mmCIF file of C-alpha atoms in Angstrom:
data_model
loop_
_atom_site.group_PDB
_atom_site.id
_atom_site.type_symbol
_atom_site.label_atom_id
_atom_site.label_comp_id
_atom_site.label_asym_id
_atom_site.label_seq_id
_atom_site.Cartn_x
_atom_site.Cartn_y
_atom_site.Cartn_z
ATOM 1 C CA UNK A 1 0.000 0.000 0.000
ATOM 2 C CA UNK A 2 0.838 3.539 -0.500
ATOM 3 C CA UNK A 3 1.302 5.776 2.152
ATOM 4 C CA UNK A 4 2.733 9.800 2.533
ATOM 5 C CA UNK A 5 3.943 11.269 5.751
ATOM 6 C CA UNK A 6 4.588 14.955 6.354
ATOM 7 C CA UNK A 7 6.808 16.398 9.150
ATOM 8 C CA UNK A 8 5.399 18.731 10.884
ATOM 9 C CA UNK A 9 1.496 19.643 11.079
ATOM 10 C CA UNK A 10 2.230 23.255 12.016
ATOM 11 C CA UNK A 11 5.298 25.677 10.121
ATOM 12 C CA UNK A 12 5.663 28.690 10.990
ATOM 13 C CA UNK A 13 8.172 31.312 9.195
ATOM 14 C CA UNK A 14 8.950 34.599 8.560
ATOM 15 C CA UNK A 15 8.028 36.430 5.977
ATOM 16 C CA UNK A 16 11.189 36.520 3.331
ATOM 17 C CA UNK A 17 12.572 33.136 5.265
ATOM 18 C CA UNK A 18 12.899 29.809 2.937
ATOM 19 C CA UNK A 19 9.764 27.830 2.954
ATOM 20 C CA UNK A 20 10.303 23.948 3.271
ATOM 21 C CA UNK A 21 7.709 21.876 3.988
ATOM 22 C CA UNK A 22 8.573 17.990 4.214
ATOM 23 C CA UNK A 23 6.876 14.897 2.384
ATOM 24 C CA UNK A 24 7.542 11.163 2.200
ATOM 25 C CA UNK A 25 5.943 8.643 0.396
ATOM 26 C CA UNK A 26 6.463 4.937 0.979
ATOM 27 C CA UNK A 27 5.228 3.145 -2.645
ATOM 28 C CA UNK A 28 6.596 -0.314 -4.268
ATOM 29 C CA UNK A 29 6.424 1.405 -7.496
ATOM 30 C CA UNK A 30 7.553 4.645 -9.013
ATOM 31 C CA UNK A 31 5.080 7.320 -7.884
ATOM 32 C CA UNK A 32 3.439 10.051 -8.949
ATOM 33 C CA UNK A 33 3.548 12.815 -6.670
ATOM 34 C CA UNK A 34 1.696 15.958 -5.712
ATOM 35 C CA UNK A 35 1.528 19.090 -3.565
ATOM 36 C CA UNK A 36 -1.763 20.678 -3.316
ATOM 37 C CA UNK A 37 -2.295 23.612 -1.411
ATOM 38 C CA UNK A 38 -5.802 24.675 0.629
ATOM 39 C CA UNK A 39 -6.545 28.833 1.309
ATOM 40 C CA UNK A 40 -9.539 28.705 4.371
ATOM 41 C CA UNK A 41 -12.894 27.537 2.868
ATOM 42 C CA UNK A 42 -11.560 26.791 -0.475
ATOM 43 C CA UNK A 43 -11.317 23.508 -2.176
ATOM 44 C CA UNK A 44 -7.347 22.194 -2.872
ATOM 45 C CA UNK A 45 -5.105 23.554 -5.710
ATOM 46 C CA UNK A 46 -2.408 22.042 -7.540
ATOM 47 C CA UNK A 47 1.010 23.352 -6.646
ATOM 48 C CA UNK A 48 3.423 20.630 -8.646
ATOM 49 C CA UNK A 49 3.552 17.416 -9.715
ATOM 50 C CA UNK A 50 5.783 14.330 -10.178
ATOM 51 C CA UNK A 51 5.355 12.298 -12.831
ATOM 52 C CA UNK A 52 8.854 10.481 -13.429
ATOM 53 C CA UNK A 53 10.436 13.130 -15.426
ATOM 54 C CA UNK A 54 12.289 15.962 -14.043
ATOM 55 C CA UNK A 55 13.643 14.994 -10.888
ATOM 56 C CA UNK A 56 13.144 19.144 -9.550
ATOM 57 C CA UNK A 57 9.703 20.004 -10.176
ATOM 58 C CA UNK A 58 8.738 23.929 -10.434
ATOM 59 C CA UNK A 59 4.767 25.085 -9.895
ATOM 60 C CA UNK A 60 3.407 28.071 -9.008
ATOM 61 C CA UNK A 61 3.555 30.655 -6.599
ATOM 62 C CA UNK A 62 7.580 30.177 -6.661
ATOM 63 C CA UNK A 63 6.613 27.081 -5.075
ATOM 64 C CA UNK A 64 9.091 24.082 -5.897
ATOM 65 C CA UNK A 65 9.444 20.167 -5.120
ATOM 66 C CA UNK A 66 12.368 17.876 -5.650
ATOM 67 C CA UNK A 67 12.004 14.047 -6.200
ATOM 68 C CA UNK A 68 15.134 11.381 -4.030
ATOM 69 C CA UNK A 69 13.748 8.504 -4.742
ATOM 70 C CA UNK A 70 16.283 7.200 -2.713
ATOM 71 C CA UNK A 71 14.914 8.989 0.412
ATOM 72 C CA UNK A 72 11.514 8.831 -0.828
ATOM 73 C CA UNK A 73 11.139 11.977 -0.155
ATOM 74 C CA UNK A 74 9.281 15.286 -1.810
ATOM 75 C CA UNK A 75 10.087 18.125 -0.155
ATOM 76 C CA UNK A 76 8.314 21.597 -0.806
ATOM 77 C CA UNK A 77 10.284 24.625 -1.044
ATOM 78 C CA UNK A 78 10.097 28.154 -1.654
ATOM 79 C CA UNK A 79 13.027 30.607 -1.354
ATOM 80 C CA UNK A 80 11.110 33.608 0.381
ATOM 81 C CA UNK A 81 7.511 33.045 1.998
ATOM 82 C CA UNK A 82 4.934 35.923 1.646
ATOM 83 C CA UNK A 83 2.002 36.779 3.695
ATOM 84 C CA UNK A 84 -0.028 35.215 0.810
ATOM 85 C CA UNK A 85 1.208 31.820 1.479
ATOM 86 C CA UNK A 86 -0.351 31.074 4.901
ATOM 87 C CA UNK A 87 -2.740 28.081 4.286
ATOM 88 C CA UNK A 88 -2.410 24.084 4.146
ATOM 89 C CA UNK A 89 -0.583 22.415 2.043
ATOM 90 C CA UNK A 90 -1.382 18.381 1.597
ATOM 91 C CA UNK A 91 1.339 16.189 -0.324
ATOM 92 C CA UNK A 92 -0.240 13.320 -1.905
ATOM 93 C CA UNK A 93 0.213 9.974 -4.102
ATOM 94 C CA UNK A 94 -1.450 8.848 -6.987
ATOM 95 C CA UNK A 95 -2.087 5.227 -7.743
ATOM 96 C CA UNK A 96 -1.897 3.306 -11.034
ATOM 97 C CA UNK A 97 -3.997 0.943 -9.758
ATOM 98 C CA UNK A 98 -7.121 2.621 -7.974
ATOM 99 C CA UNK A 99 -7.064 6.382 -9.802
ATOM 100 C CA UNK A 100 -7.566 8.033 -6.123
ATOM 101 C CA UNK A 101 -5.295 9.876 -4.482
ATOM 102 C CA UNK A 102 -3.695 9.306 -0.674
ATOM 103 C CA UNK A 103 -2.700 12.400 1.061
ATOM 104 C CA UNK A 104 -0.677 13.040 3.917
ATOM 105 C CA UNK A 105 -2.086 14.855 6.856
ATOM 106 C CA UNK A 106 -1.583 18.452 5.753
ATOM 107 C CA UNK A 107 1.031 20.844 6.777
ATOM 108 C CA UNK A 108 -0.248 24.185 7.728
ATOM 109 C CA UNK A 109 1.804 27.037 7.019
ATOM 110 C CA UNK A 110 1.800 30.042 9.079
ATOM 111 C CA UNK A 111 4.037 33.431 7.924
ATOM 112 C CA UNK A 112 4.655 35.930 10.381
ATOM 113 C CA UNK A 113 5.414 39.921 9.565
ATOM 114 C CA UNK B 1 -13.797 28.155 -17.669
ATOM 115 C CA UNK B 2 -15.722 27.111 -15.210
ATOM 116 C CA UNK B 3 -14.578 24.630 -12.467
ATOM 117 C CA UNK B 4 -16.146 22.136 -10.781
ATOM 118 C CA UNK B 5 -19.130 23.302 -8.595
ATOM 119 C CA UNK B 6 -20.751 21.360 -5.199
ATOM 120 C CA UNK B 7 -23.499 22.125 -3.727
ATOM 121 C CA UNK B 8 -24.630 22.686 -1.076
ATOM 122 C CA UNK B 9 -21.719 24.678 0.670
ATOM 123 C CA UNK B 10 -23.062 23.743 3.673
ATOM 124 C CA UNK B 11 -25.565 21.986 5.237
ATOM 125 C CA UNK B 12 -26.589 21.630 8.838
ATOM 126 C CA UNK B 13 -28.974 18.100 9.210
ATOM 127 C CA UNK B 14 -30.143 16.432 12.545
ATOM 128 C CA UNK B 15 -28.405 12.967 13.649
ATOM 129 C CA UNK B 16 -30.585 10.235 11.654
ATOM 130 C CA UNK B 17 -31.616 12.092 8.652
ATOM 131 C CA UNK B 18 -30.455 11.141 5.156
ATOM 132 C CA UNK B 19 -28.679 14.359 2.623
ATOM 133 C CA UNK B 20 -27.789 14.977 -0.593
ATOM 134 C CA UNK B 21 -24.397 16.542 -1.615
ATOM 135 C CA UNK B 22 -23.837 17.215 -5.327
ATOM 136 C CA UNK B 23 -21.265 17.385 -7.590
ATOM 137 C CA UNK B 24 -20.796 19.239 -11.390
ATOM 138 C CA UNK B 25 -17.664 18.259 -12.259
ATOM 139 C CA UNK B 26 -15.896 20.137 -15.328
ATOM 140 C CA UNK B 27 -17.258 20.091 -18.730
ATOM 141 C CA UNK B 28 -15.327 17.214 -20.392
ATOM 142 C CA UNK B 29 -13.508 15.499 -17.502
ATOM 143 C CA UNK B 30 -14.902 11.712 -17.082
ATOM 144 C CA UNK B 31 -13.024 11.079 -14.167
ATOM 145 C CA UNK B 32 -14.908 11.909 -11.196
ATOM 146 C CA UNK B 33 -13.647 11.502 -7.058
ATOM 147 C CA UNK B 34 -15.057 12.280 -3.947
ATOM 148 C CA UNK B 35 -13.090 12.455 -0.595
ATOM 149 C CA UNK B 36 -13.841 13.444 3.082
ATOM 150 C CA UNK B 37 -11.821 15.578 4.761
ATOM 151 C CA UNK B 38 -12.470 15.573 8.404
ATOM 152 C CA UNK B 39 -10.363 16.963 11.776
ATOM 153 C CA UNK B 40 -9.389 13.124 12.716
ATOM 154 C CA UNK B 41 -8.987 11.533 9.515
ATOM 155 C CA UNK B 42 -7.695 13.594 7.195
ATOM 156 C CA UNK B 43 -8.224 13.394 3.066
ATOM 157 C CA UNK B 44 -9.543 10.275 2.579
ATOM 158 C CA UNK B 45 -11.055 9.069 -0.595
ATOM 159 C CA UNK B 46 -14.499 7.644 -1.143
ATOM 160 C CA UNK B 47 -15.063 6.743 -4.651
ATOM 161 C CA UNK B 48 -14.509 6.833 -8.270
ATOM 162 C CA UNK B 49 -16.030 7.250 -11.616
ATOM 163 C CA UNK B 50 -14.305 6.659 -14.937
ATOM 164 C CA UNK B 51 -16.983 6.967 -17.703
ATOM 165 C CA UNK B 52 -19.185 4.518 -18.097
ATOM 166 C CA UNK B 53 -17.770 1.958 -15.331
ATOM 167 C CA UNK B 54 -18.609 0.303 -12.030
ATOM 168 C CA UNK B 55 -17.635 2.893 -9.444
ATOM 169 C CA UNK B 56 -14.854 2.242 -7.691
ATOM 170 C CA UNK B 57 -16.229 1.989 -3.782
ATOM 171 C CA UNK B 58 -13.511 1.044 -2.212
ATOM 172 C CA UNK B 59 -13.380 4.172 0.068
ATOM 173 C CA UNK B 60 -16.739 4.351 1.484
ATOM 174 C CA UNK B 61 -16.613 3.854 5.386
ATOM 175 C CA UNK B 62 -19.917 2.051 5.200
ATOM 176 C CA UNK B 63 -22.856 0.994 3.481
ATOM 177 C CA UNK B 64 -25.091 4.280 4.540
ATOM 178 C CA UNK B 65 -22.725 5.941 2.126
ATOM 179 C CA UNK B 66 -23.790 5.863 -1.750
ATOM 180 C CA UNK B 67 -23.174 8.015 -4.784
ATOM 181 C CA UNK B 68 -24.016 7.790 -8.352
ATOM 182 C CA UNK B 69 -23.451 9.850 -11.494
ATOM 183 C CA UNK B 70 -25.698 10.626 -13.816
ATOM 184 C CA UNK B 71 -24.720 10.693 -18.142
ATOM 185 C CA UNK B 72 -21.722 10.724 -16.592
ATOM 186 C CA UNK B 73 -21.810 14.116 -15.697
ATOM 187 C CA UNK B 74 -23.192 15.188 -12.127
ATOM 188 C CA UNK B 75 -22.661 12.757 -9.729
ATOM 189 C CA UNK B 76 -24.478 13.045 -5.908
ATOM 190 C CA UNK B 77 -23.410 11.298 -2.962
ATOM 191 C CA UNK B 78 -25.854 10.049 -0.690
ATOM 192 C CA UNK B 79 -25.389 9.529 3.413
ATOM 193 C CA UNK B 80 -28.557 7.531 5.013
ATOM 194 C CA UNK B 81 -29.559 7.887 8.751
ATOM 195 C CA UNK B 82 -26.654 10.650 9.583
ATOM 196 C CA UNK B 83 -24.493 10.231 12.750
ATOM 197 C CA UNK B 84 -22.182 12.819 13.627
ATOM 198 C CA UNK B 85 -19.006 11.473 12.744
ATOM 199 C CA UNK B 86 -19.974 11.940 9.780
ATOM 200 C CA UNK B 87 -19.522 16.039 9.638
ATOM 201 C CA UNK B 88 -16.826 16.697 7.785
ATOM 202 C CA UNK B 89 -15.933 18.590 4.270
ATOM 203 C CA UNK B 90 -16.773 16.252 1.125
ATOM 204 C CA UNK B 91 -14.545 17.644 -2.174
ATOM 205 C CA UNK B 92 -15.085 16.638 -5.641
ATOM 206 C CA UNK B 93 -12.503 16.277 -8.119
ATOM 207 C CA UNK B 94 -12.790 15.723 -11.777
ATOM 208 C CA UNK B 95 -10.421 14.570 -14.185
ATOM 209 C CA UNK B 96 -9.713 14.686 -18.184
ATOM 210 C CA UNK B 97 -9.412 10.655 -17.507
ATOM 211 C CA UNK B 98 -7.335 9.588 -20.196
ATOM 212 C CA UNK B 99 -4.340 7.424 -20.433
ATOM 213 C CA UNK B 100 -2.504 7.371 -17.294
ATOM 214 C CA UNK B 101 -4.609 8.484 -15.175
ATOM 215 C CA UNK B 102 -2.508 8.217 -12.022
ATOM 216 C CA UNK B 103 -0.528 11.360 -13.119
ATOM 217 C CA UNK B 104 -3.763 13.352 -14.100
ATOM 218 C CA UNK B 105 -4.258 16.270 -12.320
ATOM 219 C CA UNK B 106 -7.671 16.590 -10.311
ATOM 220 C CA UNK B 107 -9.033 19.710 -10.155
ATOM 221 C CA UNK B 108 -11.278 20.206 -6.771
ATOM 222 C CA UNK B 109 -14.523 21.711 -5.908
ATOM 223 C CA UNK B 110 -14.824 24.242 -2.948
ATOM 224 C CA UNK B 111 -16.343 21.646 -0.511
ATOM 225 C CA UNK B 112 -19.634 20.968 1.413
ATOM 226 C CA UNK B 113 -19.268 21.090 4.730
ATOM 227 C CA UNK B 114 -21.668 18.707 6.622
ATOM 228 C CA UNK B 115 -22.576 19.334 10.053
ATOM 229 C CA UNK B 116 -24.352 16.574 11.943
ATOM 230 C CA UNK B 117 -26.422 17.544 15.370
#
């Protein structure tokens, strides 16, 4: 089975500090991988996504993700955080088998003036 | 264009009582999802629509739960007899579902948010 695990529910940075929010996936085969982000009351939107090219994934916002397969991991960075950034972010895997996605537990980010 | 709509955005329903969340997923997508997103759970997913076959149910946490999709377009999803841990947010998600669907993007809905008294 598929799983994700991200560090940390609750990051909280300064405005202009890096951003890095941590994911890791555990899958027997290569995954496809995705950040989503959540503003308050909103449905999720697609930051990035991994789908076995690139290794260093760029999306929006100045938002950025870099595949180690052999740490399994997907990390989430950003160089500077604004104000604008403060919400949830959920990393997630995407089967070949079933379609649906499996998220991790959310990260919610908090920038402070 | 227009993304993919759920209504209603919230709904308030006494313990016992059966409700009615919808879904209009984005014009073209045949892909369709629905997840719960709840304070102790997390995202979890619920079920699946690709076109024109049998739903993938392998997410609903039990058999009060149903869902269909009509012309395989709007799809509702049904609770029967309500208990409370059932409030939580229910997204939709559509996708183009073509080849390879595991990498497709799926575009969410805003959310209803279900509160059970």
């Amino acid at each position: 089975a598929q799983s994700v695990t991200q560090l940390g529910s609750h990051v909280s940075v300064s405005e202009g500090a890096l951003v890095l929010l941590r994911c890791n996936y555990s899958s027997s085969v290569p995954p496809y991988l995705f950040w989503y982000v959540q503003y308050p009351n909103q449905g999720l939107q697609l930051l990035l996504k991994y789908t076995s090219a690139a290794t260093l994934v760029k999306g929006i916002n100045g938002f950025e993700a870099e595949f180690k397969k052999s740490e399994t991991s997907f990390h989430l960075t950003k160089p500077s955080a604004h104000m604008s950034d403060a919400a949830e972010y959920f990393c997630a895997v995407g089967h070949n088998a079933g379609n649906m996605l499996t998220f991790g537990g959310g990260t919610r980010l908090m920038v402070k003036p | 264009g227009a993304g993919v709509s759920q209504s209603p955005s919230n709904k308030v329903t006494e313990k016992g009582k059966d409700v009615e969340l919808r879904c209009d997923p984005i014009s073209g997508h045949t892909a369709l999802y629905w997840y719960r997103q709840s304070l102790g759970q997390g995202l979890e997913f619920l079920i699946y629509f690709q076109g024109n076959s049998a739903p993938d149910k392998s997410g609903l946490p039990s058999d009060r739960f149903s869902a269909e999709r009509t012309g395989g377009s709007v799809s509702t999803l049904t609770i029967q007899r309500t208990q409370q841990e059932d409030s939580a947010v229910y997204l939709c998600a559509s996708s183009f579902g073509s080849g390879g669907r595991a990498a497709e993007t799926q575009y969410f809905g805003p959310g209803t948010r279900l509160l059970v008294l």
